[in-house]
Amino acid sequence: MTLLLGIDTGGTYTDAVLFDEAERRVVAAAKALTTKHDLALGVGAAIDRALAEGPQDAAGRIGLVSLSTTLATNAIVERHGFPVALVLVGQNREALERAGLAQALGGDPALFVDGGHNPDGSERTPLDEAALRAALPELRKKAAAVAVSGYFAVRNPTHEQRVRDLIRQETGMPVSCGHELANALDAPRRALTALLNARLIPLLHQLILAVRGRLEALSVAAPLMVVKGDGSLIAAETALTRPVETILSGPAASVVGAQFLAGEADCVVSDIGGTTTDIAVLKGGRPVMDPDGAAVGGYRTMVEAVAVRTVGLGGDSEIRLDEEKRLVAGPRRVLPLSLLARDWPEALTILRGQAARPWNKSHDGRFAVRLRPLVGGALSRNEALLWERLEAGPVALEALFAGRPSEQPLQRLVDRGLVILSAFTPSDAAHVLGLQADWAGEAAALGAALWARSERRPGLPVADDGAAFARTVYDLVVRQSAEAILEAALAEEDRTAGVRASGLGPSAAVRRFLDVALSASAGDDADRLVSFAATLGRPLIGIGAPAATYYPEIAQRLRTRAVAPPNADVCNAVGAVAGGVSQRESLLVTQPEEGRFRLHTAHGAEDFRSLEDAADRAERLAREGAERKAREAGAGEIRVELTREDKTATVAGGYEIFVESVISAVAYGRPRIAAGAA
């Protein structure tokens, strides 16, 4: 029996499954809490528990290890990540105002260097290497990695490549280039993709080191793969240089796993985790792909990915009041009070003291906790003081801000992913309602009581008591989940019909419609002057650790059939080993002048006298490139599919002229299994 080990590291849980390659079934599954301060602990615990449940000598039978993760997605959604520098070649500051670049960059440095190319691939301006060298010492102090994006680099990447090589030689820092990640035009979006990629490199590096460390301890020598955002697999070595391709890795794995476990060909898959809910559509047994690139956290990247609507809603979502004093769940993840108190019982003493007071304080039921070690980047004086305060363990915000210092330094530590807040969450509400009993239920009850007596407005408490507040939070998660599922379904219908999304959220009228349509029960309609019903026209597969708590009710309100596949709580880990390798190589042929056809490659431009000669050369290079990428990604037997798309335009007089041709090769294959796995 050859076993495949699937691992999924999420924001809250790390899952592991042992999968029988011959019989295509799960033979063991296990979960452990994700330990962000030291990923090796959670990964090791999940693997050890799965092996303990598996057959004898399971470790010696493992022929492949595959990893999916929501860490990259969560880091973008929550605006966390390592400090990076952005180098823009041949572009000015106006580029930062497009594609959300300025927002994604935040306070990290940007460097503008003369250079770049023209649309035909010819050099527009010489690269200013002297200015780049002069700026590198300062960049090295402020960043842990660098992103590089050049003007028209997809038509000629030589300036990007030279900048990359200089930065590596002078600083040793990881460098991410736009042309290596996307071959479509739109320099700001390529820059955004490269920026996010650079920011995620240290994060994925930590995770892969944690997995490899545990595998080495178990004497497992099997290849290690990582799930990409399109659901296919790549070798860990490749993923370390292109971590942005693991955006939506977890959601993609969940879709692949859900289809495999449930056997539904046409359905909606909704995966609720600790931080996010990821919604995708299956048609004909295949996930629908996003033609515009992965969109996460408000950013539209150029990463090829499953069409997933990701919303900041999960079991560990922060419960808060918005500007209109309405109760909202998410998008930020916090540490549930019940989990904090399980691992740090002193929290119970503090919560009891806060609950015993006859009045509320603004920071009641809230704590700050170190999340991971400080790696790269400096702290300001106030940030360093807070960091030191948290060295001994969690601290109540009431005590942290007793002298009324600014809250901004703490927020910056949270934004960098160094610190996490602990507060009331849907997981706590589930403990209060008896739907979950994994952690310290008393802490959840105390947190609910503190929230219930807080006021939306003077004299108007949030809820009658803690139990009522917990029921409100449960209903809130059900309604926000149902609304997100409907929005995802409507977006897919628009896409199928060729309607371009406006990017605007639901209007007040639509939100009111949803309020009525998603009300708790049909019996509520009896007292309404106007009633509506919202029906999802496909079965709903609910997966993820909290799915059993919420999705039967969500499906009922959406008037559809709920599907609960076996091993639904470890679906991502199943998807990590159920997929295969898929690598694409696309090349472009243009016509800079009559009678000259230009093929744009990673090594520069090649000119031909005829389109067919250029296309033949492009097909050979595309096939070779796709096969090489597939082998590097870990594929065994490889098959290649070629496509060619010629674009023409009709000009005055009815003449048709050639514009460009895109030649693509896609290489497919199952991952190689380690020799000797028995």
XYZ file of C-alpha atoms in Angstrom:
678
model
C 0.000 0.000 0.000
C 1.467 3.330 -1.124
C 0.195 6.240 0.970
C -0.013 9.915 0.116
C 0.149 12.410 2.974
C -2.038 15.483 2.490
C -1.558 18.492 4.780
C -3.553 21.703 4.982
C -2.361 24.552 7.187
C -5.168 27.007 7.821
C -5.465 30.058 10.005
C -6.854 28.022 12.905
C -6.341 24.294 12.238
C -3.717 22.185 10.503
C -5.195 19.007 8.997
C -3.473 15.833 7.843
C -4.825 12.830 5.932
C -3.337 9.540 4.757
C -4.635 8.649 1.297
C -4.453 5.212 -0.339
C -3.175 5.932 -3.872
C -4.392 2.613 -5.346
C -7.892 2.625 -3.837
C -8.247 6.451 -3.908
C -9.640 6.663 -0.378
C -8.833 8.290 2.971
C -7.449 5.808 5.500
C -6.710 8.221 8.375
C -7.394 11.877 9.220
C -6.397 14.191 12.058
C -6.447 17.848 13.129
C -4.250 20.064 15.303
C -4.293 23.761 16.080
C -2.113 25.883 13.769
C 0.702 27.334 15.877
C 1.699 30.519 14.068
C 4.449 31.358 16.545
C 6.095 28.057 15.549
C 4.409 26.339 12.604
C 6.411 23.165 13.180
C 4.444 22.393 16.350
C 0.993 22.337 14.729
C 2.235 20.626 11.555
C 4.061 17.983 13.562
C 1.056 17.309 15.806
C -1.317 16.851 12.847
C 1.085 14.515 11.009
C 1.785 12.454 14.148
C -1.918 12.018 14.896
C -2.702 10.933 11.328
C 0.147 8.407 11.392
C -1.075 7.069 14.749
C -4.507 6.411 13.217
C -3.093 4.889 10.030
C -1.809 1.409 9.256
C 1.314 0.003 10.834
C 4.538 1.486 9.475
C 2.530 4.224 7.748
C 5.518 6.597 7.655
C 7.535 4.083 5.635
C 4.764 3.760 3.059
C 4.462 7.468 2.212
C 5.356 8.085 -1.434
C 4.243 11.715 -1.753
C 3.501 14.638 0.571
C 1.315 17.493 -0.632
C 0.540 20.718 1.170
C -2.241 23.250 0.794
C -2.493 26.393 2.869
C -4.672 29.423 3.466
C -1.801 31.313 5.091
C -1.076 33.371 1.949
C -4.762 34.168 1.425
C -5.255 35.037 5.092
C -2.166 37.252 5.155
C -3.547 39.309 2.253
C -7.114 39.458 3.598
C -5.904 40.559 7.036
C -3.250 42.924 5.587
C -0.434 40.993 7.260
C 2.956 40.155 5.845
C 6.642 40.870 5.879
C 8.045 44.301 4.907
C 9.077 44.512 1.248
C 10.496 47.060 -1.149
C 8.979 47.723 -4.588
C 11.269 48.673 -7.478
C 9.440 50.114 -10.483
C 11.502 50.358 -13.676
C 10.439 53.008 -16.174
C 7.384 54.031 -14.136
C 6.587 56.994 -11.906
C 4.587 57.513 -8.696
C 1.316 57.662 -10.628
C 1.580 53.885 -11.080
C 1.021 53.473 -7.322
C -2.493 54.874 -7.701
C -3.575 51.971 -9.905
C -4.521 48.367 -9.043
C -4.416 49.102 -5.302
C -0.609 49.298 -5.357
C -0.338 52.146 -2.838
C -2.664 50.397 -0.404
C -0.830 47.089 -0.767
C 2.525 48.804 -0.312
C 1.406 50.572 2.868
C 4.391 52.188 4.540
C 6.975 50.026 2.773
C 9.506 51.744 0.480
C 9.161 52.225 -3.280
C 12.057 52.983 -5.627
C 11.620 54.441 -9.114
C 14.448 53.618 -11.551
C 14.852 54.883 -15.109
C 14.575 52.173 -17.749
C 11.843 50.134 -19.416
C 10.873 49.092 -22.908
C 8.456 49.956 -25.693
C 5.463 47.817 -26.761
C 7.581 46.213 -29.502
C 10.232 45.133 -26.974
C 12.843 47.736 -27.915
C 14.577 49.644 -25.110
C 12.830 52.906 -24.247
C 15.361 54.243 -21.728
C 18.675 52.759 -20.537
C 18.545 51.160 -17.106
C 19.962 53.450 -14.394
C 22.069 50.899 -12.544
C 23.944 53.565 -10.575
C 20.735 54.888 -8.971
C 19.689 51.355 -8.097
C 23.030 50.527 -6.450
C 22.966 53.764 -4.444
C 19.505 53.000 -3.016
C 20.099 49.353 -2.069
C 21.750 49.890 1.359
C 18.715 51.830 2.598
C 16.258 49.310 1.109
C 18.109 46.509 2.872
C 17.406 48.155 6.247
C 13.658 48.446 5.617
C 12.697 45.279 3.752
C 12.941 41.501 3.963
C 12.335 40.967 0.215
C 12.061 42.982 -3.014
C 9.508 43.086 -5.843
C 10.551 44.310 -9.301
C 8.257 45.381 -12.119
C 9.425 46.926 -15.397
C 7.535 48.840 -18.054
C 6.578 46.411 -20.852
C 8.757 43.737 -19.230
C 6.486 41.046 -20.692
C 7.688 42.166 -24.128
C 11.340 42.318 -23.009
C 12.307 41.276 -19.454
C 16.022 42.118 -19.614
C 15.799 45.181 -17.337
C 13.802 43.286 -14.721
C 16.326 40.460 -14.891
C 19.282 42.842 -14.496
C 17.669 44.576 -11.504
C 16.935 41.178 -9.934
C 20.530 40.019 -10.381
C 21.999 43.238 -8.938
C 19.768 43.139 -5.874
C 20.635 39.497 -5.196
C 24.363 40.161 -5.635
C 24.425 43.284 -3.461
C 21.986 42.295 -0.681
C 21.218 38.569 -0.855
C 17.507 39.373 -0.446
C 14.784 37.343 -2.187
C 13.580 39.069 -5.364
C 10.258 38.641 -7.174
C 9.925 39.763 -10.828
C 6.640 40.595 -12.509
C 7.446 38.902 -15.830
C 8.109 35.604 -14.034
C 4.591 35.602 -12.586
C 2.407 36.941 -15.427
C 2.715 37.478 -19.169
C -0.233 39.824 -19.714
C -0.047 43.586 -20.119
C -1.028 45.946 -17.259
C 2.155 46.989 -15.476
C 0.496 48.054 -12.180
C -1.280 44.701 -11.770
C 1.960 42.857 -12.552
C 3.673 45.038 -9.962
C 0.930 44.219 -7.448
C 1.347 40.495 -8.122
C 5.128 40.749 -7.710
C 4.707 42.803 -4.511
C 2.376 40.277 -2.904
C 4.686 37.464 -4.031
C 7.702 39.079 -2.356
C 5.741 39.703 0.840
C 4.718 36.044 1.058
C 8.151 34.465 0.439
C 9.272 34.423 4.121
C 5.838 33.171 5.233
C 5.804 30.170 2.883
C 9.464 29.505 3.635
C 8.616 29.090 7.336
C 5.798 26.678 6.525
C 7.811 24.490 4.148
C 10.711 24.342 6.608
C 8.265 23.239 9.322
C 6.847 20.447 7.149
C 10.261 19.276 5.959
C 11.620 19.279 9.482
C 8.882 16.931 10.686
C 9.209 14.669 7.631
C 12.960 14.361 8.168
C 12.364 13.452 11.811
C 10.073 10.644 10.610
C 12.594 9.534 7.935
C 10.076 10.311 5.182
C 11.989 11.032 1.958
C 8.964 11.520 -0.316
C 8.676 14.518 -2.673
C 6.949 17.574 -1.159
C 4.355 19.358 -3.316
C 2.281 22.507 -2.775
C -1.212 23.241 -4.134
C -1.521 26.254 -6.444
C -4.505 28.553 -6.676
C -5.812 26.670 -9.723
C -5.879 23.382 -7.788
C -2.819 21.870 -9.477
C 0.417 20.901 -7.720
C 3.982 22.250 -7.843
C 7.198 21.128 -6.186
C 7.990 22.912 -2.931
C 11.208 24.339 -4.429
C 9.184 26.056 -7.155
C 6.598 27.298 -4.671
C 9.325 29.004 -2.630
C 10.133 31.278 -5.574
C 6.494 31.831 -6.588
C 4.491 31.813 -3.340
C 1.881 34.199 -4.762
C 0.683 31.252 -6.866
C -0.454 29.672 -3.595
C -3.005 32.473 -3.152
C -6.281 30.558 -2.867
C -4.293 27.319 -2.496
C -6.514 26.274 0.404
C -9.766 27.141 -1.391
C -8.589 25.393 -4.563
C -7.704 22.264 -2.598
C -11.065 22.378 -0.849
C -12.901 22.472 -4.195
C -10.869 19.560 -5.552
C -11.377 17.635 -2.309
C -15.101 18.419 -2.100
C -15.712 17.173 -5.633
C -13.720 14.025 -4.958
C -15.497 13.254 -1.657
C -19.046 14.318 -2.540
C -19.146 13.203 -6.170
C -21.355 16.164 -7.147
C -20.760 17.462 -10.670
C -22.746 20.721 -10.492
C -22.880 22.448 -7.132
C -21.705 25.332 -4.961
C -18.848 24.610 -2.543
C -18.477 26.766 0.554
C -15.494 26.231 2.825
C -15.643 27.957 6.206
C -12.436 28.033 8.203
C -11.212 30.061 11.114
C -10.449 33.239 9.136
C -12.257 33.120 5.802
C -15.122 31.555 3.898
C -14.243 30.521 0.342
C -17.037 29.949 -2.165
C -16.623 28.318 -5.586
C -18.808 26.785 -8.282
C -18.368 23.344 -9.833
C -19.636 22.730 -13.371
C -19.369 19.320 -14.960
C -17.152 18.172 -12.091
C -14.548 20.907 -12.700
C -14.056 24.136 -10.761
C -14.867 27.322 -12.652
C -11.666 29.349 -13.267
C -11.387 33.111 -12.822
C -10.614 34.656 -16.238
C -9.386 37.904 -14.648
C -6.956 36.376 -12.130
C -7.261 35.672 -8.420
C -8.970 38.400 -6.392
C -8.227 38.393 -2.666
C -8.686 41.029 -0.014
C -9.749 43.650 -2.552
C -6.698 43.093 -4.783
C -6.972 41.750 -8.337
C -3.798 39.811 -9.099
C -2.589 38.122 -12.275
C -2.475 34.679 -10.659
C -4.388 31.949 -12.500
C -6.790 30.524 -9.972
C -10.130 28.901 -9.299
C -12.922 31.493 -9.313
C -13.300 31.778 -5.564
C -15.152 34.454 -3.648
C -13.213 34.868 -0.420
C -14.807 36.774 2.437
C -13.370 37.495 5.862
C -15.831 35.343 7.770
C -14.968 32.288 9.850
C -15.159 30.675 13.235
C -12.520 33.048 14.598
C -13.865 36.263 13.055
C -13.875 39.337 15.260
C -17.340 40.390 16.396
C -17.667 44.174 16.268
C -20.043 47.097 15.813
C -19.711 48.955 12.519
C -20.090 52.696 11.977
C -23.873 52.370 12.073
C -23.694 50.376 15.333
C -24.746 47.146 13.598
C -23.231 43.879 14.737
C -20.782 42.481 12.147
C -18.562 39.397 11.977
C -15.093 39.863 10.410
C -13.122 40.428 8.340
C -10.282 40.320 10.867
C -9.391 37.111 12.664
C -8.874 37.178 16.407
C -8.009 34.464 18.919
C -11.195 33.097 20.523
C -11.448 33.843 24.249
C -12.227 30.181 24.952
C -9.023 29.085 23.210
C -6.952 31.778 24.936
C -8.233 30.696 28.362
C -7.600 27.032 27.613
C -3.928 27.744 27.021
C -3.602 30.689 29.457
C -5.946 30.221 32.460
C -5.034 33.672 33.850
C -7.426 35.063 31.229
C -10.344 33.582 33.179
C -9.348 35.508 36.305
C -9.206 38.762 34.334
C -12.545 38.097 32.591
C -14.220 37.276 35.904
C -12.968 40.541 37.355
C -14.242 42.529 34.367
C -17.641 40.800 34.535
C -17.917 41.486 38.291
C -17.691 45.254 37.768
C -21.089 47.000 37.539
C -19.925 48.954 34.488
C -18.170 48.254 31.195
C -14.852 49.558 29.949
C -14.053 49.935 26.260
C -11.421 47.158 26.213
C -13.274 44.562 28.280
C -12.900 41.024 26.958
C -9.922 41.889 24.737
C -6.282 40.771 24.969
C -3.079 41.035 22.913
C -0.831 38.022 22.248
C 2.444 37.563 20.398
C 1.787 35.568 17.248
C 5.207 34.834 15.752
C 8.878 35.778 16.244
C 10.183 39.099 14.959
C 11.939 38.423 11.618
C 13.134 41.282 9.414
C 12.229 44.941 9.695
C 12.740 47.291 12.622
C 10.253 48.353 15.311
C 9.571 51.926 16.330
C 10.235 52.875 19.962
C 6.563 52.526 20.953
C 6.195 49.265 19.027
C 9.278 47.879 20.762
C 7.852 48.816 24.183
C 4.608 46.977 23.431
C 6.510 44.007 22.038
C 8.452 43.760 25.306
C 5.246 43.988 27.365
C 3.955 40.890 25.562
C 7.118 38.828 26.065
C 5.811 37.061 29.183
C 2.449 36.161 27.628
C -0.945 37.644 26.760
C -1.873 41.030 28.234
C -5.390 42.451 28.648
C -5.881 45.609 26.575
C -7.334 47.190 29.702
C -3.885 46.906 31.312
C -1.939 47.594 28.111
C -3.638 50.952 27.631
C -4.034 51.876 31.303
C -1.866 54.973 30.855
C -3.885 55.960 27.765
C -1.050 55.527 25.248
C -1.762 55.555 21.526
C -3.299 52.364 20.118
C -1.577 52.835 16.747
C 1.662 50.977 17.638
C -0.366 47.901 18.613
C -2.358 48.141 15.386
C 0.873 48.254 13.385
C 2.129 45.113 15.152
C -1.188 43.417 14.334
C -0.977 44.546 10.699
C 2.493 43.033 10.410
C 1.202 39.714 11.726
C 3.448 39.852 14.796
C 0.618 40.214 17.315
C -2.953 38.923 17.360
C -5.852 40.240 19.400
C -8.045 37.893 21.415
C -11.750 38.686 21.639
C -15.230 37.156 21.287
C -15.786 35.097 18.121
C -18.397 32.796 16.532
C -16.412 29.872 17.996
C -17.061 31.357 21.440
C -20.758 31.714 20.609
C -20.836 28.024 19.638
C -19.391 27.154 23.046
C -22.056 29.227 24.819
C -24.837 27.532 22.801
C -23.488 24.021 23.405
C -22.600 23.499 19.743
C -18.896 23.189 20.502
C -17.062 22.031 23.635
C -13.376 21.937 22.672
C -12.014 24.824 24.722
C -12.760 26.845 27.908
C -16.530 27.402 27.825
C -16.537 29.686 30.875
C -14.340 32.217 29.084
C -16.779 32.229 26.161
C -19.734 32.760 28.534
C -17.975 35.637 30.311
C -17.095 37.244 26.971
C -20.721 36.946 25.824
C -21.971 38.532 29.070
C -19.537 41.448 28.693
C -20.701 42.005 25.111
C -24.400 41.733 26.014
C -24.254 44.562 28.559
C -22.209 46.846 26.288
C -24.281 49.524 24.565
C -24.957 50.210 20.900
C -26.114 53.634 22.024
C -26.601 55.118 25.513
C -29.286 53.079 27.279
C -29.520 50.450 24.512
C -27.603 47.251 25.404
C -26.484 44.908 22.641
C -28.464 41.944 24.026
C -30.549 40.904 27.034
C -27.919 38.459 28.305
C -24.948 36.376 27.203
C -27.023 33.523 25.788
C -29.107 35.927 23.711
C -25.942 37.560 22.420
C -24.502 34.159 21.420
C -27.708 33.333 19.501
C -27.454 36.700 17.737
C -23.862 35.949 16.706
C -24.846 32.491 15.423
C -27.633 34.009 13.327
C -25.238 36.709 12.123
C -22.780 34.131 10.772
C -25.587 32.196 9.070
C -26.932 35.321 7.378
C -23.548 36.718 6.319
C -22.601 33.287 4.939
C -25.853 32.951 3.009
C -25.462 36.455 1.606
C -21.894 35.716 0.446
C -23.041 32.469 -1.224
C -25.825 34.295 -3.079
C -23.417 37.019 -4.208
C -20.980 34.368 -5.486
C -23.764 32.581 -7.378
C -25.003 35.835 -8.924
C -21.448 36.786 -9.933
C -21.033 33.440 -11.714
C -24.338 33.932 -13.539
C -23.182 37.396 -14.634
C -19.862 36.005 -15.826
C -21.570 33.231 -17.795
C -23.874 35.798 -19.388
C -20.958 38.087 -20.233
C -22.028 40.791 -17.799
C -19.070 42.575 -16.244
C -19.361 43.089 -12.480
C -19.594 46.709 -11.407
C -17.515 46.166 -8.290
C -20.184 47.886 -6.219
C -21.576 46.258 -3.116
C -25.295 45.540 -2.634
C -27.486 48.635 -2.441
C -29.541 49.437 0.638
C -32.626 48.048 -1.117
C -30.860 44.790 -1.994
C -29.568 44.455 1.555
C -33.114 44.914 2.836
C -34.288 42.227 0.411
C -31.627 39.880 1.751
C -32.590 40.703 5.336
C -36.122 39.561 4.626
C -35.268 36.634 2.334
C -32.719 35.192 4.756
C -34.810 35.609 7.887
C -34.551 32.871 10.479
C -37.722 30.997 9.540
C -40.594 31.017 7.094
C -42.890 31.694 10.039
C -41.517 35.227 10.207
C -43.355 35.988 6.941
C -46.767 35.879 8.647
C -46.252 39.289 10.229
C -44.569 40.913 7.213
C -46.242 43.285 4.793
C -43.785 42.163 2.100
C -41.978 38.816 1.917
C -39.353 37.332 -0.409
C -37.623 33.995 -0.885
C -34.056 33.422 -2.052
C -33.338 30.018 -3.596
C -29.939 28.626 -4.532
C -30.396 26.555 -7.678
C -27.603 24.054 -6.954
C -26.800 21.764 -4.015
C -24.611 23.362 -1.346
C -21.538 21.449 -0.175
C -20.471 22.812 3.207
C -16.948 21.916 4.295
C -14.470 23.066 6.917
C -14.245 22.575 10.676
C -17.280 24.795 11.572
C -19.422 23.598 8.632
C -21.509 21.138 10.638
C -22.442 23.950 13.028
C -23.761 26.382 10.426
C -24.409 24.836 6.998
C -27.563 22.812 7.607
C -29.235 26.082 8.662
C -27.652 28.033 5.793
C -28.922 25.506 3.222
C -32.407 25.651 4.761
C -32.529 29.432 4.433
C -31.301 29.193 0.847
C -33.954 26.530 0.160
C -31.481 24.062 -1.282
C -30.069 20.631 -0.556
C -27.183 20.463 1.909
C -24.389 17.990 1.117
C -22.074 16.928 3.935
C -19.331 14.743 2.406
C -17.316 12.315 4.545
C -14.179 13.894 6.011
C -15.667 17.332 5.300
C -13.612 18.858 8.101
C -10.325 17.846 6.394
C -11.449 18.363 2.795
C -8.520 20.662 1.957
C -5.990 18.027 2.973
C -7.789 15.484 0.754
C -7.717 17.931 -2.154
C -3.986 18.417 -1.638
C -3.329 14.819 -2.746
C -6.238 14.294 -5.149
C -4.980 16.791 -7.742
C -2.249 16.698 -10.384
C 0.433 18.893 -11.952
C -0.551 21.472 -14.579
C 1.866 24.026 -16.025
C 1.278 26.598 -18.765
C 3.718 28.378 -21.082
C 2.320 31.166 -23.276
C 4.182 33.152 -25.933
C 3.156 36.202 -27.925
C 3.714 37.015 -31.605
C 3.194 40.630 -32.748
C 3.728 42.519 -36.019
C 5.764 45.694 -35.384
C 5.718 46.497 -39.119
C 4.461 45.055 -42.373
C 6.221 41.796 -43.241
C 7.952 41.378 -39.840
C 6.559 39.113 -37.118
C 8.113 39.321 -33.660
C 8.142 36.498 -31.146
C 8.568 37.735 -27.544
C 10.447 35.296 -25.304
C 12.061 35.392 -21.870
C 15.429 35.863 -23.611
C 14.377 38.737 -25.848
C 12.707 39.160 -29.228
C 13.057 36.982 -32.355
C 11.908 38.285 -35.762
C 10.485 36.228 -38.671
C 9.339 36.976 -42.213
C 6.093 34.996 -41.915
C 3.516 34.451 -39.194
C 3.628 30.677 -39.647
C 7.397 30.562 -39.089
C 7.001 32.639 -35.932
C 4.089 30.466 -34.746
C 6.008 27.227 -35.393
C 8.937 28.520 -33.348
C 6.523 29.663 -30.623
C 4.841 26.253 -30.470
C 8.197 24.495 -30.056
C 9.307 26.876 -27.307
C 5.925 26.761 -25.568
C 5.891 22.955 -25.569
C 9.472 22.799 -24.266
C 8.738 25.429 -21.624
C 5.546 23.747 -20.382
C 7.220 20.335 -20.228
C 10.213 21.787 -18.359
C 7.938 23.549 -15.853
C 5.912 20.363 -15.347
C 9.056 18.318 -14.673
C 10.335 20.981 -12.269
C 6.905 20.993 -10.619
C 7.225 17.265 -9.939
C 5.180 15.644 -12.711
C 5.829 12.087 -13.846
C 4.328 11.091 -17.204
C 3.510 14.325 -19.040
C 1.049 15.112 -21.828
C 0.915 18.502 -23.560
C -1.982 20.362 -25.163
C -1.299 23.249 -27.587
C -3.619 26.125 -28.453
C -3.228 29.118 -30.750
C -5.375 32.242 -30.765
C -4.917 34.745 -33.599
C -6.348 38.232 -33.108
C -7.195 40.402 -36.087
C -8.895 43.748 -36.638
C -10.917 45.174 -39.527
C -9.829 48.613 -40.749
C -11.287 51.135 -43.195
C -12.151 49.569 -46.510
C -12.957 46.233 -44.917
C -9.370 45.042 -44.793
C -8.417 42.596 -42.063
C -5.038 43.104 -40.387
C -3.103 40.896 -37.997
C -2.796 42.168 -34.398
C -1.208 39.378 -32.397
C -1.138 35.647 -31.797
C -1.015 33.896 -28.435
C 0.429 30.380 -28.486
C -0.046 28.367 -25.292
C 1.050 24.917 -24.159
C -0.327 23.229 -21.053
C 1.534 20.218 -19.630
C -0.355 17.780 -17.376
C 0.757 14.860 -15.237
C 0.328 13.093 -11.914
C 3.082 13.864 -9.381
C 5.990 11.456 -9.125
C 5.733 8.959 -6.291
C 8.895 8.166 -4.337
C 10.538 4.921 -5.355
C 10.535 2.293 -2.642
C 7.295 3.383 -0.952
C 5.651 0.093 -0.061
